[in-house]
Coordinates of C-alpha atoms in Angstrom, one line a residue:
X1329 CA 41.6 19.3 84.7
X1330 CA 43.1 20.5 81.5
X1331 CA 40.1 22.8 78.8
X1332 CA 39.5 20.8 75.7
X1333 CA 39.8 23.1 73.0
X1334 CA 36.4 23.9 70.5
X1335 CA 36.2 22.4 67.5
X1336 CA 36.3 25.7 64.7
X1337 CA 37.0 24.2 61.5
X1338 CA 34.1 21.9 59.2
X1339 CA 36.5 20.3 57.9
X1340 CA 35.4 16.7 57.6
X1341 CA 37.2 13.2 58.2
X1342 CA 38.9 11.3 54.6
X1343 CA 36.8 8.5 56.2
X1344 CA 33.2 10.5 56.0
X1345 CA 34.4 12.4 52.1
X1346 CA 35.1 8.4 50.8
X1347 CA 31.9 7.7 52.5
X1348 CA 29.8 10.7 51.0
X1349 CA 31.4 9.5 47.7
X1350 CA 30.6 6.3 47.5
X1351 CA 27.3 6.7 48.8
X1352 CA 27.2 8.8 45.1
X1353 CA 28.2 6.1 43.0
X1354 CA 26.2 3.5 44.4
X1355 CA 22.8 5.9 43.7
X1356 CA 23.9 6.3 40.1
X1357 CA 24.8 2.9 39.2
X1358 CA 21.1 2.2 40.6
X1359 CA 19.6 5.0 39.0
X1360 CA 21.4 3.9 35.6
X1361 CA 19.8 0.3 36.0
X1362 CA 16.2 1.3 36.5
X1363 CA 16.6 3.4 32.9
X1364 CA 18.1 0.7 31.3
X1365 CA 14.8 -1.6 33.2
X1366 CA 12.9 0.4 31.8
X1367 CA 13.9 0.9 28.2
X1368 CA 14.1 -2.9 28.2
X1369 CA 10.3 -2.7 28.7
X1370 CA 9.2 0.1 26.5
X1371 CA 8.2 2.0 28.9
X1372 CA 10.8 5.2 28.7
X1373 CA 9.7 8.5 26.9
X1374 CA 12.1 11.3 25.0
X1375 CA 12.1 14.4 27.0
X1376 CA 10.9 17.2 25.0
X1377 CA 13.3 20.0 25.1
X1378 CA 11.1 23.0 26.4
X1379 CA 11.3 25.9 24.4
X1380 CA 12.9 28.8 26.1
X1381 CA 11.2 31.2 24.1
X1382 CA 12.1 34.5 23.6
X1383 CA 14.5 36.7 25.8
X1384 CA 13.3 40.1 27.4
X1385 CA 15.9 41.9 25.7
X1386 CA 15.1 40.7 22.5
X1387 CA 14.3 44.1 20.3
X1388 CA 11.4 42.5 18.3
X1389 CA 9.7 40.6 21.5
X1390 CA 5.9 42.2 20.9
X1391 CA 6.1 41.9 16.9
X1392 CA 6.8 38.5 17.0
X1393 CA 4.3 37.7 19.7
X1394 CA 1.7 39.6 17.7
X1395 CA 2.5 37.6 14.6
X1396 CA 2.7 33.7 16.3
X1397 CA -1.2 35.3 18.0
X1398 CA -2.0 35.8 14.7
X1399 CA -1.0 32.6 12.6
X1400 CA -2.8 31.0 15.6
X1401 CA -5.9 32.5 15.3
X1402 CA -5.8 31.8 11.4
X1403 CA -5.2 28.4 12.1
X1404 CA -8.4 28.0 14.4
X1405 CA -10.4 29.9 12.0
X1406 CA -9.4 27.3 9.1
X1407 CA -10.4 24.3 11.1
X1408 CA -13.7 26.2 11.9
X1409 CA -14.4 26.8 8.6
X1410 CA -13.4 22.7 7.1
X1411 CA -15.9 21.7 10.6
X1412 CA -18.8 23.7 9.1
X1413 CA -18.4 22.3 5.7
X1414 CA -18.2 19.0 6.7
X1415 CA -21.3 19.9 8.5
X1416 CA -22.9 21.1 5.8
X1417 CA -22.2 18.5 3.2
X1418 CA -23.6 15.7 5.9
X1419 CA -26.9 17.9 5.9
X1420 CA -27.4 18.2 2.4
X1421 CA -26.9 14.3 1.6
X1422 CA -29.2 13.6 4.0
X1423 CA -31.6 16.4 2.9
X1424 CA -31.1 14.2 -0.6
X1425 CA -31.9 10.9 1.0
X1426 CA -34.5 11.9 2.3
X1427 CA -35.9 13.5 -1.2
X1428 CA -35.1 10.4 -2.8
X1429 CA -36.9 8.1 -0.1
X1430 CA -39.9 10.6 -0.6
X1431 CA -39.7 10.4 -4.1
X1432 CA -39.6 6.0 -4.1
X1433 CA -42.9 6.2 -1.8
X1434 CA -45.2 8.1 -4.5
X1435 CA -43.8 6.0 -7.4
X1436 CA -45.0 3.3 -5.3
X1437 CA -47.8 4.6 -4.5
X1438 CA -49.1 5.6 -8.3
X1439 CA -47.6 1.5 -9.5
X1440 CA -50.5 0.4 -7.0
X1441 CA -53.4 2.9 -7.9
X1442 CA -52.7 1.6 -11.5
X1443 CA -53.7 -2.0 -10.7
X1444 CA -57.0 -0.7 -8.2
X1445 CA -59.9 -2.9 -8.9
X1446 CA -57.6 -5.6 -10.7
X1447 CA -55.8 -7.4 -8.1
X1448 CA -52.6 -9.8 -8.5
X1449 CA -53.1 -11.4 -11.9
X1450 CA -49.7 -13.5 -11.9
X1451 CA -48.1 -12.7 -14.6
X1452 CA -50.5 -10.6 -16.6
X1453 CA -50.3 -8.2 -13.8
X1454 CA -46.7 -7.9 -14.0
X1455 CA -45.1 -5.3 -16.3
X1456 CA -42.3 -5.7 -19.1
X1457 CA -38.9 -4.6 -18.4
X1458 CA -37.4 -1.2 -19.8
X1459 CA -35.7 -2.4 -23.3
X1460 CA -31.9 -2.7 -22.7
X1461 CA -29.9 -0.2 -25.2
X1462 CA -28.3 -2.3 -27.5
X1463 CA -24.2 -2.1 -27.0
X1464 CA -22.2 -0.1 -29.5
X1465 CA -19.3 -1.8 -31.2
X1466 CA -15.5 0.5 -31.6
X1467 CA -15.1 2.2 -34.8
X1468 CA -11.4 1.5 -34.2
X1469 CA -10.0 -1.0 -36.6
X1470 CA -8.4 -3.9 -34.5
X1471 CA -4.9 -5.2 -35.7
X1472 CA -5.5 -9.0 -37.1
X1473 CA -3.6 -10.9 -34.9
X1474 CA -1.9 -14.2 -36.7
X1475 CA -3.5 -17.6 -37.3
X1476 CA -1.1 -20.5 -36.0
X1477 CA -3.0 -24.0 -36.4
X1478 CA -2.8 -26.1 -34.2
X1479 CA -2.4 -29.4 -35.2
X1480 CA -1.0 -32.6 -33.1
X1481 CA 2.8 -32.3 -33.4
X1482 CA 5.0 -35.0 -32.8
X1483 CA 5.0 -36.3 -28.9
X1484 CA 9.3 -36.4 -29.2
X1485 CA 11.9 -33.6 -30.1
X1486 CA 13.7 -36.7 -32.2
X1487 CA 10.8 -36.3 -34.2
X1488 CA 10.9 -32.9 -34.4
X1489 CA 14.3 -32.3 -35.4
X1490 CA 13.8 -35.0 -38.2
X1491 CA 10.5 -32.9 -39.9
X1492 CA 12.2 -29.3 -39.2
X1493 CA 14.3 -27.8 -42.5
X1494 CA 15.7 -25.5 -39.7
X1495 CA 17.4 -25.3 -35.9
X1496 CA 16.3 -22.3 -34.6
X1497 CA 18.3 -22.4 -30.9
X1498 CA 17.8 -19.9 -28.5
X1499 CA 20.7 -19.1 -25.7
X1500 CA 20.6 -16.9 -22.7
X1501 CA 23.7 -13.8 -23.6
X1502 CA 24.3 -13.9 -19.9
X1503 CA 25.7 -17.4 -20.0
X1504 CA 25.6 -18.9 -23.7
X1505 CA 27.4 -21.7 -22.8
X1506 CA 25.2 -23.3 -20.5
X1507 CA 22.4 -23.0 -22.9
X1508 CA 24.1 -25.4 -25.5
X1509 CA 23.5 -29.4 -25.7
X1510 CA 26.0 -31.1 -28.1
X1511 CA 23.0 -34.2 -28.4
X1512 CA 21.0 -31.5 -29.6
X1513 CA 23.2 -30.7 -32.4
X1514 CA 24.1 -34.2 -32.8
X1515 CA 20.6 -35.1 -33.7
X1516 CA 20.1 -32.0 -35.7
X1517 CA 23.0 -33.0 -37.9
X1518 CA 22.3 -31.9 -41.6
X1519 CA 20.0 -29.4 -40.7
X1520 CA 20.8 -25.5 -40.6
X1521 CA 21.5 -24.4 -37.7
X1522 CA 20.6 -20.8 -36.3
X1523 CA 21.7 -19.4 -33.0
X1524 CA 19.8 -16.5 -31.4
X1525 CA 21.8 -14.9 -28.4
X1526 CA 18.8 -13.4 -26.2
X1527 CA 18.6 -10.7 -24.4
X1528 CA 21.4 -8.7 -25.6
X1529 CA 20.1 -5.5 -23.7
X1530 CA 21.8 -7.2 -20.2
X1531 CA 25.4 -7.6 -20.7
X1532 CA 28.3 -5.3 -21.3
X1533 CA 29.1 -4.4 -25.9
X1534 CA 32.1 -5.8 -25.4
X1535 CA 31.1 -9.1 -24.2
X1536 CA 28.3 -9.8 -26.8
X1537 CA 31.2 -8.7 -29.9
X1538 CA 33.3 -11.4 -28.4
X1539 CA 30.7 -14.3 -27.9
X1540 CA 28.9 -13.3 -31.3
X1541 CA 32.2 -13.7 -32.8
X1542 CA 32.9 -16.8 -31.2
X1543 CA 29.9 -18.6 -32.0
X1544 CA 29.8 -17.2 -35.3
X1545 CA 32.5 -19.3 -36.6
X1546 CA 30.9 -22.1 -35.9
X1547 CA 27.0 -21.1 -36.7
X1548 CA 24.9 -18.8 -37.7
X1549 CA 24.6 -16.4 -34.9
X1550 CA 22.1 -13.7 -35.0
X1551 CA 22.0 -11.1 -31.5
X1552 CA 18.5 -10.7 -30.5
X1553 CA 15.9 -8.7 -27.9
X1554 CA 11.9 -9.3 -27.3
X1555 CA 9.8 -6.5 -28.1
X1556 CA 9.1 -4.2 -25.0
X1557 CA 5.8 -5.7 -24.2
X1558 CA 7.4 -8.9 -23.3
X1559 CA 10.2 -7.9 -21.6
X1560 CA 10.5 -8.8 -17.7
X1561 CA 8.4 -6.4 -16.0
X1562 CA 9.1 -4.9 -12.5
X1563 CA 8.4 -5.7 -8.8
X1564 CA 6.4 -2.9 -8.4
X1565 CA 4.0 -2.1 -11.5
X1566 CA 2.2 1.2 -11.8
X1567 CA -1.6 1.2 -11.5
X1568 CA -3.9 0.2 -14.2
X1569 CA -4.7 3.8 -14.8
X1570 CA -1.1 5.2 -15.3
X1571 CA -0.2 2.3 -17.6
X1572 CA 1.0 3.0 -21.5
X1573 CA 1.1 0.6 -23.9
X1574 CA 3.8 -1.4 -24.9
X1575 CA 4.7 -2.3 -28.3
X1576 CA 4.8 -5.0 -29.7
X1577 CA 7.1 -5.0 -32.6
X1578 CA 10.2 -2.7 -31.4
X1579 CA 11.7 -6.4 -31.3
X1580 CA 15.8 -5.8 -32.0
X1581 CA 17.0 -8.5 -34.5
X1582 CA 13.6 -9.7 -35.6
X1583 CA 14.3 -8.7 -39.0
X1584 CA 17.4 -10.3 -39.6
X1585 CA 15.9 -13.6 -38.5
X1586 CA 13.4 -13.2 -41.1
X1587 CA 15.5 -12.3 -43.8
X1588 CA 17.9 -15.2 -42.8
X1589 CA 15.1 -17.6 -43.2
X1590 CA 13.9 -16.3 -46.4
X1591 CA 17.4 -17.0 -47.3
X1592 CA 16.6 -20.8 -46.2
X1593 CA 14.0 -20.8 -47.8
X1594 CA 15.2 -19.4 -51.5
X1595 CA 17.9 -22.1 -51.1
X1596 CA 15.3 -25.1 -50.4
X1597 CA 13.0 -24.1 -52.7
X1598 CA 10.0 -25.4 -51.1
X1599 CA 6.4 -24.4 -50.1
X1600 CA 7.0 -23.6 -46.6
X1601 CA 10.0 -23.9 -44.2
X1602 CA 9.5 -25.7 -40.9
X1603 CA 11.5 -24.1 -38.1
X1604 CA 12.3 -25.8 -35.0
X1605 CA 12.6 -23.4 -31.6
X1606 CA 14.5 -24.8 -29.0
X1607 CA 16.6 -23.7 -25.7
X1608 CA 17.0 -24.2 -22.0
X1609 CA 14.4 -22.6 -19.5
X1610 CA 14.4 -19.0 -19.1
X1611 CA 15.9 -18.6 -21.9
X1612 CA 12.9 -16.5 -23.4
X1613 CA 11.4 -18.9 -26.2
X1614 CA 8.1 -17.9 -25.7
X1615 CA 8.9 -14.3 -25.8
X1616 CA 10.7 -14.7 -29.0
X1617 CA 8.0 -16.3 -30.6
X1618 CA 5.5 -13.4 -29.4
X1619 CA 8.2 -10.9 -30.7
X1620 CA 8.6 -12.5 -34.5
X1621 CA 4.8 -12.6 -34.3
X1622 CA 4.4 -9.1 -33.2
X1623 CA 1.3 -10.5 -31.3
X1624 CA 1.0 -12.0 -27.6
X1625 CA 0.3 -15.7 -28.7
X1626 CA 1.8 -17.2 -25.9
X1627 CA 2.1 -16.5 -22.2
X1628 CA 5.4 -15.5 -20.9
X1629 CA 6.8 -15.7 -17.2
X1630 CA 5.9 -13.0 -15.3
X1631 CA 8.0 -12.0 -12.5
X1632 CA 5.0 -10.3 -10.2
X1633 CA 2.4 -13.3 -10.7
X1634 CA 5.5 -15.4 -9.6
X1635 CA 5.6 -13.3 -6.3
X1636 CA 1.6 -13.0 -6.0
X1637 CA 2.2 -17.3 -6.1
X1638 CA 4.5 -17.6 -3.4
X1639 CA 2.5 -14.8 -1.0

């Protein structure tokens, strides 16, 4: 019978190495699901990286030790110290309400020793109020805001154009041309006409030299911006308690339109000069008015009251 020969080498099979391998990738791919489960369903949590701290060799090991023991012990002692003031201001305001209670129990006790051997007379029995101070009025001098009357105007803007002397037109500078109405004009024919180009403060130089010139040989065209206290204000105001004061007549071509219509008004010669203010909406008529008037007459559109609406 022939000797079968020992088996030295560990060499193992291709079959049992593609095996081992495969037996690999299938625990990955599973382990890689379960993460992907899990982060899926919140439930997976960053890995701290732990700190190795400092190496043996390091030639500054102890003082640096010493000094983390110390800022540690510093921090413990702060907290100690905010604890027992905390505790200490709880002890005193109840040390004060019960002063105060203390205090409300004799005056209560002397109001009824003062009525011994009367009894509850109704009203005689009760006592008069302490006199209120009388309030203080400001020494400072208010500014006198203008009187407009108000008097029942005509229910049409036919009739309005036909008792104005003047067209006072307002147009948006961001788009002038949508802000004119040739039936407007049409109806306003023989009056003077005034164009105000609004809010001049939101487009390019260039652009307002070229529509001012534009409209200008047709009209009289005046450039224009509201005072500051009527200009849009933003999203996100300060508090009441940073707030400055605006002004009110920083208005930029408010003088011009008031020498103009002095001008109008020379040339008519009469008492007073009706002006009629008209423009599409948005276009800041309100504001204008306000800014002539260097008062706030009328109430212009607010862009955070819009958004308080809508919430």
């Amino acid at each position: 019978m022939p000797q079968i020969r020992k088996k030295t080498s560990k060499r193992g099979t291709t079959h049992q190495r593609q095996k081992l391998k495969h037996k690999v990738s299938q625990g990955r791919k599973k382990a890689k699901k379960e993460a992907r489960k899990e982060q899926a369903a919140g439930k997976t949590h960053k890995k701290s990286k732990k700190d190795p701290g400092i190496p043996n060799n390091f030639p500054y090991k102890d003082q640096i030790l010493a000094e983390v023991a110390e800022s540690r012990r510093q921090a413990a002692e702060e907290k100690q110290r905010r604890k027992d003031e905390k505790r200490a201001a709880l002890t005193g305001l109840e040390a004060k309400d019960g002063e105060d209670s203390q205090k409300n129990i004799i005056d209560v006790d002397i109001d009824e020793n003062q009525n011994d051997g009367q009894g509850f007379d109704g009203i005689m029995s009760l006592r008069p109020a302490p006199p209120v101070p009388p309030k203080t009025k400001s020494l400072e001098p208010s500014k006198p805001e203008p009187v407009i009357p108000v008097t029942e105007g005509p229910r049409s803007l036919r009739e309005v154009l036909q008792k104005a002397d003047v067209l006072l037109h307002v147009v948006d500078a961001r788009d002038p041309a949508a802000g004119f109405s040739e039936a407007l004009f049409k109806e306003a024919t023989g009056k003077d006409i005034i164009l105000l180009v609004n809010k001049i403060d939101s487009i390019p130089r260039e652009s307002l030299v070229s529509w001012l010139t534009h409209l200008g040989s047709t009209y009289i065209t005046l450039p224009f911006r509201v005072a500051e206290a009527f200009l849009p204000s933003k999203p996100n105001p300060p508090p009441a308690s940073k707030k400055i004061p605006l002004k009110l007549d920083d208005a930029l071509g408010s003088d011009a339109v008031w020498q103009e219509l002095r001008k109008l008004k020379a040339k008519k010669s009469c008492e007073e000069l009706i002006v009629a203010l008209t423009g599409v909406t948005n276009s800041g008529k309100s504001a204008v008015i306000n800014s002539l008037a260097g008062a706030d007459l009328l109430p212009v559109y607010n862009l955070n009251s819009a958004i308080s609406a809508k919430g």
